[in-house]
Short mmCIF file of C-alpha atoms and ligand atoms in Angstrom, two decimals:
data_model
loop_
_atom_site.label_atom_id
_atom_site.label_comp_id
_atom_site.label_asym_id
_atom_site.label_seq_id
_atom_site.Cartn_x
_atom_site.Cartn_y
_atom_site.Cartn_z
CA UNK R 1 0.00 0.00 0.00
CA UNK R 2 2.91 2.56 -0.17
CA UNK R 3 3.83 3.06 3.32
CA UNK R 4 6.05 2.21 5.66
CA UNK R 5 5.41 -0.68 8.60
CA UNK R 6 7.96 -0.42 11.43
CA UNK R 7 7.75 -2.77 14.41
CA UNK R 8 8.93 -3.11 18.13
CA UNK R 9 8.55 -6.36 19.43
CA UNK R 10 9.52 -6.99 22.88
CA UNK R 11 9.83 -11.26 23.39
CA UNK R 12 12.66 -13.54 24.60
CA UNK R 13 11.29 -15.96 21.64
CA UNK R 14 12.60 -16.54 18.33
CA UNK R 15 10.08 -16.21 15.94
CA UNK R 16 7.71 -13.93 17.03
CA UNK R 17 9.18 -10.59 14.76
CA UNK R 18 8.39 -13.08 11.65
CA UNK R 19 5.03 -14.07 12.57
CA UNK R 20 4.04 -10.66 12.89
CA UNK R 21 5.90 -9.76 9.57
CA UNK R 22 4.04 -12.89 8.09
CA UNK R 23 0.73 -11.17 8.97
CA UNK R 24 1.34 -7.83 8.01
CA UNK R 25 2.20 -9.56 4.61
CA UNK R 26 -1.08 -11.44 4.36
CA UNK R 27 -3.10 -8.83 5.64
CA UNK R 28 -1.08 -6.14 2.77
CA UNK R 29 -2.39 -8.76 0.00
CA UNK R 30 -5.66 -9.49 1.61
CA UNK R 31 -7.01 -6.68 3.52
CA UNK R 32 -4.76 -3.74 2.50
CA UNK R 33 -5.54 -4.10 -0.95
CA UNK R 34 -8.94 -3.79 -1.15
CA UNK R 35 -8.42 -0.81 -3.56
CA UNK R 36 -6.75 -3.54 -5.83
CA UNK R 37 -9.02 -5.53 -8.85
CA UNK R 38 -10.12 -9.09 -7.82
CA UNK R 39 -10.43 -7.47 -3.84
CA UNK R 40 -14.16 -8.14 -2.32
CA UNK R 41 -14.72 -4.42 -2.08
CA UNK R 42 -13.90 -4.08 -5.83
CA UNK R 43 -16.53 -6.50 -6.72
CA UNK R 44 -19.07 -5.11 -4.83
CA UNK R 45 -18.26 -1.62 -6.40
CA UNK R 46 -18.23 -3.42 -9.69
CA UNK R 47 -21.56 -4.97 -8.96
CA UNK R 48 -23.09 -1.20 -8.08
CA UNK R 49 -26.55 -1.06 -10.05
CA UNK R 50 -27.70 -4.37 -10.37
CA UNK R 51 -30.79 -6.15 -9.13
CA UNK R 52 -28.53 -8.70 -7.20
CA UNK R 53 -27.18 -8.67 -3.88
CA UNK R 54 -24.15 -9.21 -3.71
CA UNK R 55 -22.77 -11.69 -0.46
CA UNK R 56 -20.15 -10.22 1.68
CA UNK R 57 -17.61 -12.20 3.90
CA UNK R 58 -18.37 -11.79 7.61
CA UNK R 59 -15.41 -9.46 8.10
CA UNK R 60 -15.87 -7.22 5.52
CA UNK R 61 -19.60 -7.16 6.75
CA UNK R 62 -18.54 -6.50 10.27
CA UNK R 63 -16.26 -3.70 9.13
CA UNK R 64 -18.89 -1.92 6.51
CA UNK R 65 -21.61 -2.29 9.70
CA UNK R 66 -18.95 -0.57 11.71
CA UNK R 67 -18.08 2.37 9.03
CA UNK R 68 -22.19 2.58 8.36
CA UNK R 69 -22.68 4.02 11.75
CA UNK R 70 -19.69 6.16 11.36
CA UNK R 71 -20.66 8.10 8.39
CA UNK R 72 -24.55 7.78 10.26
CA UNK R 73 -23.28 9.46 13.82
CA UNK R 74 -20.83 12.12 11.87
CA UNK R 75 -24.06 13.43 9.82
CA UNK R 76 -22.23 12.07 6.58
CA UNK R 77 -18.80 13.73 7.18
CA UNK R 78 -17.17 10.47 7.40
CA UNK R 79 -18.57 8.76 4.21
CA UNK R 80 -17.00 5.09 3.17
CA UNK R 81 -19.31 5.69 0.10
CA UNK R 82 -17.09 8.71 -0.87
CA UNK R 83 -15.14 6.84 -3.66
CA UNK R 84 -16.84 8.27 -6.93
CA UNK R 85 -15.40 11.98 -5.36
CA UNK R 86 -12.16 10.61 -4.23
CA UNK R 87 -11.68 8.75 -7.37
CA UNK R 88 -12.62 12.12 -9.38
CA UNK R 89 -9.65 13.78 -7.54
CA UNK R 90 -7.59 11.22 -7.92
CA UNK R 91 -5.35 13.34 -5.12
CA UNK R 92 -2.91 9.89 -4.01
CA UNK R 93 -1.76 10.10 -7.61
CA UNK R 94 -2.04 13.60 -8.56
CA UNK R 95 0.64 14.26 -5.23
CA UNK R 96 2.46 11.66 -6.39
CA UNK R 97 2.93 12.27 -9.84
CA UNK R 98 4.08 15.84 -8.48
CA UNK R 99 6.59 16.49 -5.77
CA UNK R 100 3.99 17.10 -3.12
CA UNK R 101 4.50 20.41 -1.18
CA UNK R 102 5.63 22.51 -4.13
CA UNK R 103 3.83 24.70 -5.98
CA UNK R 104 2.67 22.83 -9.14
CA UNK R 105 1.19 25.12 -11.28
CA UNK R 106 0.91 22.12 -13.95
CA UNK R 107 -2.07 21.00 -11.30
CA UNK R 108 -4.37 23.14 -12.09
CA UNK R 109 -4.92 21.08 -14.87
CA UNK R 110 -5.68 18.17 -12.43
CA UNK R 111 -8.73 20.14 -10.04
CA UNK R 112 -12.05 18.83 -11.52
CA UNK R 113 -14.61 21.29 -12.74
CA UNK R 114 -17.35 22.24 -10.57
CA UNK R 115 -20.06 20.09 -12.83
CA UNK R 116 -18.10 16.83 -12.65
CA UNK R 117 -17.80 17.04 -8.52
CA UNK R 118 -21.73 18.05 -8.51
CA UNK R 119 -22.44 14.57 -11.02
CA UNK R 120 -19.45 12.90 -8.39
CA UNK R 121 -21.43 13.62 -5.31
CA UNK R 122 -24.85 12.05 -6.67
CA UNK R 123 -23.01 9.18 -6.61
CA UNK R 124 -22.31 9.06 -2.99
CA UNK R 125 -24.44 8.95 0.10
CA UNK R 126 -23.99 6.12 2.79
CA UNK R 127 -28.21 6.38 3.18
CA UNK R 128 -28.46 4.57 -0.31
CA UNK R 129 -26.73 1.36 0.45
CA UNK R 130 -28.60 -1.72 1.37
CA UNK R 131 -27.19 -3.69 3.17
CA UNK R 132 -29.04 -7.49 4.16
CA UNK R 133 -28.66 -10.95 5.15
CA UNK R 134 -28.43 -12.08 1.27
CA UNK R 135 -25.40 -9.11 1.10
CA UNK R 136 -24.82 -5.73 0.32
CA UNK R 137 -26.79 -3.40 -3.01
CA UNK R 138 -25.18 0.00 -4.34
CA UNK R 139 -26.81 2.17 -6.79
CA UNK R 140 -25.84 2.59 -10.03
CA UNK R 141 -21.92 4.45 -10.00
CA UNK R 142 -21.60 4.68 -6.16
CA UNK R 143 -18.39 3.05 -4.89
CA UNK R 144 -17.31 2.10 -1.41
CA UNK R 145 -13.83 3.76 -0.42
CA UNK R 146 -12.08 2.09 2.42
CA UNK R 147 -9.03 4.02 1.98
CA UNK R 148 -9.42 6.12 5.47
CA UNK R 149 -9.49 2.70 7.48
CA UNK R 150 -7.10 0.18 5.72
CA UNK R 151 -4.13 0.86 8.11
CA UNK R 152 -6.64 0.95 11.26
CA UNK R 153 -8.30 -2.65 10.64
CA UNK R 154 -4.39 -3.86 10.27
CA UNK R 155 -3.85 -2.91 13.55
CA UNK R 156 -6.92 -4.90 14.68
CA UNK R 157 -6.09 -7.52 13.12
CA UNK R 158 -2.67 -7.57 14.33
CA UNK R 159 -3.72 -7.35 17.61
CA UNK R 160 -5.76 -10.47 17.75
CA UNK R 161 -2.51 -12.33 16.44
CA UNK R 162 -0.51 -10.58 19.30
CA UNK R 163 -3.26 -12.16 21.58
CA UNK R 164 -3.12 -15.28 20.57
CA UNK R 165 0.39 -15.76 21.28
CA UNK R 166 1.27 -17.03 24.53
CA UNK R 167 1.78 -14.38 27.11
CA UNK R 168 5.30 -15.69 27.93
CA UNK R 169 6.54 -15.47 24.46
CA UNK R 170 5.42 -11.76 24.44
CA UNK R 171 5.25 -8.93 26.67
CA UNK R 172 4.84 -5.84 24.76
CA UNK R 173 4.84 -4.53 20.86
CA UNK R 174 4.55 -1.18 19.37
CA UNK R 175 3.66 -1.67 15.58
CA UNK R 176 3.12 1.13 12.88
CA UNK R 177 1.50 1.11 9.88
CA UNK R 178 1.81 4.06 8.22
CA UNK R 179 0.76 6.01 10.94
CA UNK R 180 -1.93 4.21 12.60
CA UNK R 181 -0.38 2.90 15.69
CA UNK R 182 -1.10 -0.24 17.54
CA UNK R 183 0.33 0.01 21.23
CA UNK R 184 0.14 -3.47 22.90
CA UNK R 185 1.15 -4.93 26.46
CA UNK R 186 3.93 -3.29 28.55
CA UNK R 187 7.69 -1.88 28.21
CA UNK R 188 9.93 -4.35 29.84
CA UNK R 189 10.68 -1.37 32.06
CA UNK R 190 7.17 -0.57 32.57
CA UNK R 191 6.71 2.75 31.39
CA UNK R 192 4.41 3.68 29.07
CA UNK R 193 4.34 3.49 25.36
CA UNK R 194 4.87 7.20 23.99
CA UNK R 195 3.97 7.80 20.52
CA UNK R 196 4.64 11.29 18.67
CA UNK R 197 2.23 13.57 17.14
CA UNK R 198 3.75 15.18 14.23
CA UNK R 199 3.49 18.85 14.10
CA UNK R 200 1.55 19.62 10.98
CA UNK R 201 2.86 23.18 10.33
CA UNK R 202 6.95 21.66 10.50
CA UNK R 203 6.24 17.52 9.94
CA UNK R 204 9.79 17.08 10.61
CA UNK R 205 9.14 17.91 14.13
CA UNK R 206 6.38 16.79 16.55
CA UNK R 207 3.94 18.94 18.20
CA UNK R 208 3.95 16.40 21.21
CA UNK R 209 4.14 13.23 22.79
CA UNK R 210 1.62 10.49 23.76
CA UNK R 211 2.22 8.26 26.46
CA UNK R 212 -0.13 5.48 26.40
CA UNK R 213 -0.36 1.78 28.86
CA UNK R 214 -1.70 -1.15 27.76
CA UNK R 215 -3.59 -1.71 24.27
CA UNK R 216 -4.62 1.20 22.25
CA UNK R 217 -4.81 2.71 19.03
CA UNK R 218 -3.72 6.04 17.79
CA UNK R 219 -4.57 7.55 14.49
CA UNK R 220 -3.97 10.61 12.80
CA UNK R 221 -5.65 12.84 9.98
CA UNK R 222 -3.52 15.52 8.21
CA UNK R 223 -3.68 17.73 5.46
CA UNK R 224 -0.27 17.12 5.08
CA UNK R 225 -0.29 13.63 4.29
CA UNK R 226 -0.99 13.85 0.20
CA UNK R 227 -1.71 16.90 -0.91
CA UNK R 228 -0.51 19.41 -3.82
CA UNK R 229 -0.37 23.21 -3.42
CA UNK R 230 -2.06 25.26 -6.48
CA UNK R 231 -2.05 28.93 -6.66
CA UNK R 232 -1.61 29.10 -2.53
CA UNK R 233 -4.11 26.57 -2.09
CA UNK R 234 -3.63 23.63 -0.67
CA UNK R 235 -5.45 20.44 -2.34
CA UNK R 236 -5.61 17.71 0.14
CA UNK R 237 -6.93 14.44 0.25
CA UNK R 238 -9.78 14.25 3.11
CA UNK R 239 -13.34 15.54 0.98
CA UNK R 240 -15.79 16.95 2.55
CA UNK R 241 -18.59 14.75 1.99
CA UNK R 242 -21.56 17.75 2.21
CA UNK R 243 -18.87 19.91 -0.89
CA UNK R 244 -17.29 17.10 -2.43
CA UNK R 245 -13.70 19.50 -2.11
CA UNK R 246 -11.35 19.00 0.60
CA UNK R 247 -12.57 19.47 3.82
CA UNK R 248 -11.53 23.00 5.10
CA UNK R 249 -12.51 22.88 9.11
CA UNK R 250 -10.30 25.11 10.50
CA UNK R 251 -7.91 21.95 11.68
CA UNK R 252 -4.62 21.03 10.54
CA UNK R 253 -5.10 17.39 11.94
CA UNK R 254 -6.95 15.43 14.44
CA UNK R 255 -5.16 12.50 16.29
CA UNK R 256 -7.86 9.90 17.77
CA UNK R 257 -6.91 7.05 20.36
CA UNK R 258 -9.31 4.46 21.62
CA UNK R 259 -9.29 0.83 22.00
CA UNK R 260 -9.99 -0.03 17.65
CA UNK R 261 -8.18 0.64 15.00
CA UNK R 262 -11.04 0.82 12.78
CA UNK R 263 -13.14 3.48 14.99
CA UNK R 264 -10.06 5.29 15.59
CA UNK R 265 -9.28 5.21 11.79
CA UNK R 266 -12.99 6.59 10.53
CA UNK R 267 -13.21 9.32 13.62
CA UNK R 268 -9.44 10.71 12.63
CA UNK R 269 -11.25 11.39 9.32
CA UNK R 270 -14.85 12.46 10.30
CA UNK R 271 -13.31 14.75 12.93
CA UNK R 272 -10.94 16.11 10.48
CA UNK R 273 -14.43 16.75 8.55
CA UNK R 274 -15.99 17.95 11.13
CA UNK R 275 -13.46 20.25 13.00
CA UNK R 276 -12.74 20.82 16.67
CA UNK R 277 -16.22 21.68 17.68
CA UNK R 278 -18.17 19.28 16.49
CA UNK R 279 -15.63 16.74 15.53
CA UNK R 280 -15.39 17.04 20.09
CA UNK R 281 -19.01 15.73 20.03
CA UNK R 282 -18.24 12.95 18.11
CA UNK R 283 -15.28 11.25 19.55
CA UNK R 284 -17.24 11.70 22.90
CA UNK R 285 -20.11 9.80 21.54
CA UNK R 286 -17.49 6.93 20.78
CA UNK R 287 -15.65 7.14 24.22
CA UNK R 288 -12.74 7.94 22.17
CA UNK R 289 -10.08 10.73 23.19
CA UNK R 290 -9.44 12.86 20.33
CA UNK R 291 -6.44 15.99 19.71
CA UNK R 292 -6.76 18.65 17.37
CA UNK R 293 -4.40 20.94 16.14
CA UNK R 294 -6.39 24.16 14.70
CA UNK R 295 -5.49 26.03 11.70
CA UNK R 296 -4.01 28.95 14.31
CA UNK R 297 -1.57 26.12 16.37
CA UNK R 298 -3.87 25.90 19.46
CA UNK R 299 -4.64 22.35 20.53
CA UNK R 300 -8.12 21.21 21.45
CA UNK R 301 -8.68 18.12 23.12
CA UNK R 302 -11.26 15.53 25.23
CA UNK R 303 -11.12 15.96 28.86
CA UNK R 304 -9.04 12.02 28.93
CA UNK R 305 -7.07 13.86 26.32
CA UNK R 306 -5.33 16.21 28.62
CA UNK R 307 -4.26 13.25 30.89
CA UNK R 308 -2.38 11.42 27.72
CA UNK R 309 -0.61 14.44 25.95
CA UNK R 310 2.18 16.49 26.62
CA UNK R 311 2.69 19.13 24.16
P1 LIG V 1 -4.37 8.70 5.64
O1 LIG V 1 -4.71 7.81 4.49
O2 LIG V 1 -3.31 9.69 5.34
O3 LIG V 1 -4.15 7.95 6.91
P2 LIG V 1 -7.07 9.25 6.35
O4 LIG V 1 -7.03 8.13 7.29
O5 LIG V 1 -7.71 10.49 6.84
O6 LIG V 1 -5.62 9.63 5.89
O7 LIG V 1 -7.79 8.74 5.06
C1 LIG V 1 -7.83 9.43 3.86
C2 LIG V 1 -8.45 8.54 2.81
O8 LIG V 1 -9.81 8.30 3.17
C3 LIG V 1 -8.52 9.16 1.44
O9 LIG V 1 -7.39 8.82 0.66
C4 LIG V 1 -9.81 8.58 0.85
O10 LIG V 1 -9.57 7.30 0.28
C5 LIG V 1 -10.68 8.40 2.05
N1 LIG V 1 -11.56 9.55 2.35
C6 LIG V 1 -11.36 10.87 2.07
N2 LIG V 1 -12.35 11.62 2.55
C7 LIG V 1 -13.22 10.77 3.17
C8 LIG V 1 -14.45 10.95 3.87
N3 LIG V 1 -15.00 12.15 4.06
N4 LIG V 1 -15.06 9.84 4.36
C9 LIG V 1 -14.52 8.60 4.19
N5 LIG V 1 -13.36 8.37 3.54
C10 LIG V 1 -12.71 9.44 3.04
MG1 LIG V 2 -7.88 7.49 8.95
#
């Protein structure tokens, strides 16, 4: 998927490193690649239109249940059927084609016209899918985008591994995939796990430090992620659902922590949609702690927030 995987594995067994290597490898060719043809969710996007439901495995069920209530509880700001805009935009290639971060007046070229982000956005709306016992229906051109919550479900998935390995053979793992962040048991010195936030205005630098016991997951949302600068604007690649442009909230990024990857993967996004205020709301609703860094550098967090990070 184009990102880096870095792991900290703390075990007095041989073997353990590969087997989590092992399942990051079969989870990058079977769950990372849903984007990829012959992937579940590209069938089911290839299927939008027709009469036929189309069956679903139980976990990609369980996951679109999960990402249904999501896009439900954030009004639509968080929208996993966003991929007829996203795909429009095309921003993952457009930044990469280009060196992101400079001014690439070429680009212009590359910003859709008004009209074919109006036709885009008919084509989305999580209220349209049905989803059943015999399997999940889209309408005609919608497509399902699991791109916000790839890395997320990874980190679910590699915690039920890390589970299932006997307790002696493992005390503690911090495991990264591309920035969602899967803290798991305890430091053999028993402090807690601390995990940076980068600091979106210098991403070199971090704008402060996590520290985190036990299981978790962190995730963050940036406009600094993919993105291309035209004319002084800044193109990103987190839409705004309700505009079908990137969202513009008044935050720079949103870091979410709570127990799943997935949930903590789709609020990092809605709340980024959303912005402080509301985005607040949200990641209360979900019991999740959430950090945002606003447009002017101030940092607004949850109440358990304050008690994790140290700016
Ligand atoms: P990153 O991929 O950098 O971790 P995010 O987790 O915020 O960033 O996910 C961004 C991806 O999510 C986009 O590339 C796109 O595939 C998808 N996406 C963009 N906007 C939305 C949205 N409003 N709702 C759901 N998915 C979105
Ligand atoms: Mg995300």
């Amino acid at each position: 998927m184009g990102t880096v995987v870095s792991q900290t594995v703390y075990t007095d067994r041989e073997g353990v490193t590969e087997q989590v290597t092992e399942l990051l490898d079969t989870l990058e060719q079977d769950t990372l690649s849903w984007r990829a043809e012959g992937s579940e969710v590209a069938a089911v996007n290839a299927a939008a239109g027709s009469d036929a439901f189309v069956p679903l495995s139980d976990e990609l069920r369980g996951y679109l249940e999960v990402l249904l209530s999501v896009s439900e509880n954030s009004g639509g700001a968080f929208d996993v059927t966003i991929g007829a805009v996203t795909g429009l935009w095309n921003i993952d290639a457009w930044a990469a084609s280009a060196s992101a971060g400079e001014n690439a007046e070429d680009g212009a070229a590359g910003i859709p016209d008004r009209e074919a982000v109006r036709r885009a956005l008919e084509l989305t709306g999580y209220e349209k899918v049905q989803l059943s016992p015999e399997g999940i229906r889209l309408p005609e051109g919608m497509r399902l985008d699991l791109g916000a919550v790839g890395k997320g479900i990874a980190c679910d998935e590699l915690a039920t591994l890390l589970s299932q390995l006997p307790q002696t053979a493992l005390s503690g793992a911090v495991i990264s995939v591309g920035g969602s962040i899967l803290t798991y048991g305890e430091k053999p010195d028993g402090t807690p796990w601390q995990v940076a936030v980068t600091d979106p205005f210098c991403t070199e630098e971090y704008a402060g430090v996590l520290s985190l016991t036990g299981q978790w997951c962190v995730s963050t949302s940036g406009d600094y992620e993919r993105y291309l600068e035209v004319a002084g604007r800044r193109y990103h690649h987190i839409m705004d659902p309700a505009t079908g442009y990137p969202a513009d909230s008044g935050v720079r990024s949103v870091t979410v922590v709570c127990k799943s990857g997935i949930l903590s993967d789709a609020l990092s996004t809605a709340c980024f949609v959303l912005g402080a205020e509301e985005g607040l709301r949200l990641a209360e609703h979900y019991g999740a702690e959430a950090l945002f860094i606003t447009n002017e550098g101030s940092f607004v967090m949850t109440e358990g927030m304050e008690a994790l990070f140290r700016p």
